[in-house]
PDB file of C-alpha atoms in Angstrom:
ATOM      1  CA  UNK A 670     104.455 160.238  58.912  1.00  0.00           C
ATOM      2  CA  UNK A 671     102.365 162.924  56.903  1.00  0.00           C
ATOM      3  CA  UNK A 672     105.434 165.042  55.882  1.00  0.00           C
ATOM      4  CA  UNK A 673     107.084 162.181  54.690  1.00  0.00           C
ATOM      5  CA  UNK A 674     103.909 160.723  53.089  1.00  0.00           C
ATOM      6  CA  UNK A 675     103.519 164.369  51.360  1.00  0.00           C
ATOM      7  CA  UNK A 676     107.187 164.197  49.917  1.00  0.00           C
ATOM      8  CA  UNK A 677     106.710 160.565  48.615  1.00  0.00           C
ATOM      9  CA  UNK A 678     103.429 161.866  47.092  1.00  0.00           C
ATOM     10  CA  UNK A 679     104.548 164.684  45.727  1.00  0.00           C
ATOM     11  CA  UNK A 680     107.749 163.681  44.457  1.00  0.00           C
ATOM     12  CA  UNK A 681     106.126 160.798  42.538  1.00  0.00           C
ATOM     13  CA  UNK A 682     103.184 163.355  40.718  1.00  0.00           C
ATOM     14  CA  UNK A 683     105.518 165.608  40.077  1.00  0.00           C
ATOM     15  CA  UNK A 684     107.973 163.431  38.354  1.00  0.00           C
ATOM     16  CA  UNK A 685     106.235 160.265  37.185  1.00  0.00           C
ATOM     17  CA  UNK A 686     102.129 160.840  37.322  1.00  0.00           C
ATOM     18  CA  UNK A 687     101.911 164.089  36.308  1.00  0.00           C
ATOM     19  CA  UNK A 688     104.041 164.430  33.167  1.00  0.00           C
ATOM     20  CA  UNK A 689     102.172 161.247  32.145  1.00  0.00           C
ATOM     21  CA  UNK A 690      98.183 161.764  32.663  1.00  0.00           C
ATOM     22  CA  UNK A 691      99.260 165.254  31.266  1.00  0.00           C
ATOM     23  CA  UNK A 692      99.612 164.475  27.670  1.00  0.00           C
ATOM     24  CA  UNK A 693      96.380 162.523  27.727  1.00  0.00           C
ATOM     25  CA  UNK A 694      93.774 164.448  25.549  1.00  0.00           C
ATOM     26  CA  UNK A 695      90.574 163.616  27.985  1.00  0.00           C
ATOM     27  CA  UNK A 696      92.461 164.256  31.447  1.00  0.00           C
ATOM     28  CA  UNK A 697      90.999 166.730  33.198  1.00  0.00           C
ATOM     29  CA  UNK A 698      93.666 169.340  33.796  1.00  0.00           C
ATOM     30  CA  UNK A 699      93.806 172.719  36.408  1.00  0.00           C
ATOM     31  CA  UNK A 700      95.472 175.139  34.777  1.00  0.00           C
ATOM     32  CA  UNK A 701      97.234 178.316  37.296  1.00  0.00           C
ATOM     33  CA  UNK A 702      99.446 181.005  37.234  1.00  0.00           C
ATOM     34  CA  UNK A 703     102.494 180.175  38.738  1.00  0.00           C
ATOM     35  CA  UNK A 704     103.023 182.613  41.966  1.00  0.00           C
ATOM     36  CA  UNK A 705     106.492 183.423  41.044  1.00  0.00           C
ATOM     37  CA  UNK A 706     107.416 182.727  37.656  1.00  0.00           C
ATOM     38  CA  UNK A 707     103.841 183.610  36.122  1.00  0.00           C
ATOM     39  CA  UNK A 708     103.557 181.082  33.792  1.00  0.00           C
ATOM     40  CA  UNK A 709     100.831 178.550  33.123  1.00  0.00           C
ATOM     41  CA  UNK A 710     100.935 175.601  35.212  1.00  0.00           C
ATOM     42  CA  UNK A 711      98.812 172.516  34.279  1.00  0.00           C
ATOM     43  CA  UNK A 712      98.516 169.922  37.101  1.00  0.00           C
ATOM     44  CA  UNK A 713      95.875 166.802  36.018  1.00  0.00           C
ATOM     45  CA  UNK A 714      93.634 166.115  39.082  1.00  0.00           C
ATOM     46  CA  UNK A 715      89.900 164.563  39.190  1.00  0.00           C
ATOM     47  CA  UNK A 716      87.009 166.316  40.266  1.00  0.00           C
ATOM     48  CA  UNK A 717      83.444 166.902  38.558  1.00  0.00           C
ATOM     49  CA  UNK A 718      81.095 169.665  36.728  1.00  0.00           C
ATOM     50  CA  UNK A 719      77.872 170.567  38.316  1.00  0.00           C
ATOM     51  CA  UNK A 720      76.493 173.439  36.686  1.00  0.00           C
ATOM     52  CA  UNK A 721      78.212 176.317  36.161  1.00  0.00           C
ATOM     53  CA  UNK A 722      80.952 175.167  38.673  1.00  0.00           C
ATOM     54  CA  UNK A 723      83.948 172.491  39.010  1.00  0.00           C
ATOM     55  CA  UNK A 724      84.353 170.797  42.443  1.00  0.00           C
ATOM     56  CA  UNK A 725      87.729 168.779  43.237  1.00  0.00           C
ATOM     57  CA  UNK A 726      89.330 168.366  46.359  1.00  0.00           C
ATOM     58  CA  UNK A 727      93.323 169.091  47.121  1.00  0.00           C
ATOM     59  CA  UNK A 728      94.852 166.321  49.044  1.00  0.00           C
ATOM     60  CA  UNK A 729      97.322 168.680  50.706  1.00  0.00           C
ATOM     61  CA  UNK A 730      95.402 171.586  51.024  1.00  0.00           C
ATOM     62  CA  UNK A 731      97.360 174.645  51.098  1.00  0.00           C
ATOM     63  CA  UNK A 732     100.601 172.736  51.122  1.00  0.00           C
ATOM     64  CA  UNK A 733      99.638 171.739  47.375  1.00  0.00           C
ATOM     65  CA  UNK A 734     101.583 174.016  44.810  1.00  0.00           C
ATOM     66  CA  UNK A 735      98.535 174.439  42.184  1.00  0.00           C
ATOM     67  CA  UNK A 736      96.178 175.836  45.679  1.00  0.00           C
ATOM     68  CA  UNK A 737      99.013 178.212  46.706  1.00  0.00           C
ATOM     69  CA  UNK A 738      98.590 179.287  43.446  1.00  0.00           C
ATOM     70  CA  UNK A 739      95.407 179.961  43.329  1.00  0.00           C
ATOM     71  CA  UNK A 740      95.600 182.377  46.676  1.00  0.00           C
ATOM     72  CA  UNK A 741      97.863 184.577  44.485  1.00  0.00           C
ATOM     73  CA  UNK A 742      95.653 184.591  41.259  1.00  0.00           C
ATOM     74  CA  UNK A 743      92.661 182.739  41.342  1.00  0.00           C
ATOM     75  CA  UNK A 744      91.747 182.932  37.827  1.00  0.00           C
ATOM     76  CA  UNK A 745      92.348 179.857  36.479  1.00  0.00           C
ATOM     77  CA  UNK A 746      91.109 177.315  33.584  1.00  0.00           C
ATOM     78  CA  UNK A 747      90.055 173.967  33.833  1.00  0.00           C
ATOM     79  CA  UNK A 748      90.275 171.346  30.859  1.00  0.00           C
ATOM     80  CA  UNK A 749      87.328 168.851  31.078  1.00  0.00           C
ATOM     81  CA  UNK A 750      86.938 166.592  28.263  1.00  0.00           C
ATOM     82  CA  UNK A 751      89.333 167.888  26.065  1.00  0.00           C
ATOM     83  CA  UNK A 752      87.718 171.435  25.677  1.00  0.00           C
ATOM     84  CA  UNK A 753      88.901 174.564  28.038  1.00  0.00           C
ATOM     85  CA  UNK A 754      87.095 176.658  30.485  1.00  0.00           C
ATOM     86  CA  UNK A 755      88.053 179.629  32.118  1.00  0.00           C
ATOM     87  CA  UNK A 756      87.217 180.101  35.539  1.00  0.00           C
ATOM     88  CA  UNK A 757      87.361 181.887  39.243  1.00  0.00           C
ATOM     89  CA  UNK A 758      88.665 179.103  41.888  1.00  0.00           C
ATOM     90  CA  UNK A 759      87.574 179.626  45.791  1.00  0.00           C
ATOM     91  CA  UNK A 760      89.089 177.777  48.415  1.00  0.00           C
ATOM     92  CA  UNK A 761      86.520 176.067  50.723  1.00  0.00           C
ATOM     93  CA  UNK A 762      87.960 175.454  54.170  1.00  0.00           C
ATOM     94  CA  UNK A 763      84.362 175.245  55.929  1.00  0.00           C
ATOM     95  CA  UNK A 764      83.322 172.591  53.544  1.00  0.00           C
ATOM     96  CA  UNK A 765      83.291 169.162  54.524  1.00  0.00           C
ATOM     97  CA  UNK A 766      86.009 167.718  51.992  1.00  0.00           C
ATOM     98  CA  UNK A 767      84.863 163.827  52.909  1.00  0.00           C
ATOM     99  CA  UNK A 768      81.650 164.512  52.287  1.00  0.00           C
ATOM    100  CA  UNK A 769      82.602 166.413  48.818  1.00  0.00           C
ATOM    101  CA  UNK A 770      84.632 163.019  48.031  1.00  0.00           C
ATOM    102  CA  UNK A 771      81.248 161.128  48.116  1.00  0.00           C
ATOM    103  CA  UNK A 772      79.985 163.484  45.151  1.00  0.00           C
ATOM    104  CA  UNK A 773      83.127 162.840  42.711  1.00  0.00           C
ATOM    105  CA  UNK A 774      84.319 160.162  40.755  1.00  0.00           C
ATOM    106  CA  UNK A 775      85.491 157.240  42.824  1.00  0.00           C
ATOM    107  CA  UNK A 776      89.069 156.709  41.522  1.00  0.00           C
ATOM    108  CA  UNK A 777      90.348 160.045  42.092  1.00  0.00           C
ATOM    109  CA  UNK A 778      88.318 160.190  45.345  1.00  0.00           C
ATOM    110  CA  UNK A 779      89.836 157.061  47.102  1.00  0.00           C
ATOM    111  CA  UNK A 780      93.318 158.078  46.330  1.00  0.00           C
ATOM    112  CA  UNK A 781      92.548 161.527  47.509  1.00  0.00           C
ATOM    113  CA  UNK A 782      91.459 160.284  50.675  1.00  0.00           C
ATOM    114  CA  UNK A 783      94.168 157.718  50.904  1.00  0.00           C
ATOM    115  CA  UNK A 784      96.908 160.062  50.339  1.00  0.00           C
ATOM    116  CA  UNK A 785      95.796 163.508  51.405  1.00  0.00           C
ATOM    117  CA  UNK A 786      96.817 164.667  54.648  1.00  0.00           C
ATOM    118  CA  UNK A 787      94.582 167.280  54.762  1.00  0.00           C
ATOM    119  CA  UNK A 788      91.619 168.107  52.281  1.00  0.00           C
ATOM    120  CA  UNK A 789      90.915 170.732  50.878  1.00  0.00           C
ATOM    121  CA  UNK A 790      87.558 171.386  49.080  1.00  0.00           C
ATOM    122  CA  UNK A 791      87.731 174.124  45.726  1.00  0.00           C
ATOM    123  CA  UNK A 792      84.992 175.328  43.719  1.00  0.00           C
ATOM    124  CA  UNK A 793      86.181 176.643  40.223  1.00  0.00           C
ATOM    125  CA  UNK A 794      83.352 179.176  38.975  1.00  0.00           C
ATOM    126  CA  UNK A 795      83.585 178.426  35.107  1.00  0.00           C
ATOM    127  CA  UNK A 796      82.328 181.815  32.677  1.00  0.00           C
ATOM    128  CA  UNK A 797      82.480 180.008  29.781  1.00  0.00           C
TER     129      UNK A 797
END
């Protein structure tokens, strides 16, 4: 059931929800290099600043294209509310994802736990 709920999921961000919430100015947006083709890749996802750092969790961990990403290049930017940020992203596997849920915004966080099969907490270290 997770493989195929991963496919459906995946399938429908990547070709419905994705190209949508991208073109909308406030969406916060993960920006990568692309492991292979070394281009930008945007993916919109929902997380939250504290500090000097950006917290979201990956609802398929390391099966998710944007965190495979990351373990070739972490440097990465992060929109957040319209203006850019560049940033170092670290992959969390001794975090406690559910409890990092409980500190982000609700919407994202529900489907997140709904649909992930397994979470993945990432801190993004923003420089500027």
């Amino acid at each position: 059931m997770s493989d195929r709920r991963f496919r459906a999921t995946t399938a429908f961000q990547r070709h419905v929800a994705n190209p949508l919430t991208r073109l909308m100015p406030f969406q916060t947006l993960l920006e990568t290099t692309g492991r292979v083709s070394g281009q930008p890749r945007r993916t919109p996802l929902g997380g939250r600043r504290v500090g000097d750092a950006f917290w979201l969790v990956s609802e398929f961990g390391t099966k998710s294209q944007y965190v495979r990403n990351i373990q070739a290049d972490p440097r990465v930017r992060v929109r957040i509310g319209g203006r850019w940020h560049h940033g170092t992203a670290h992959l969390l596997p001794d975090d406690d994802p559910v409890a990092r849920l409980r500190t982000l915004p609700r919407g994202n966080s529900a489907a997140v736990k709904a649909l992930g099969t397994q979470l993945l907490t990432i801190r993004v270290d923003l420089t500027d």
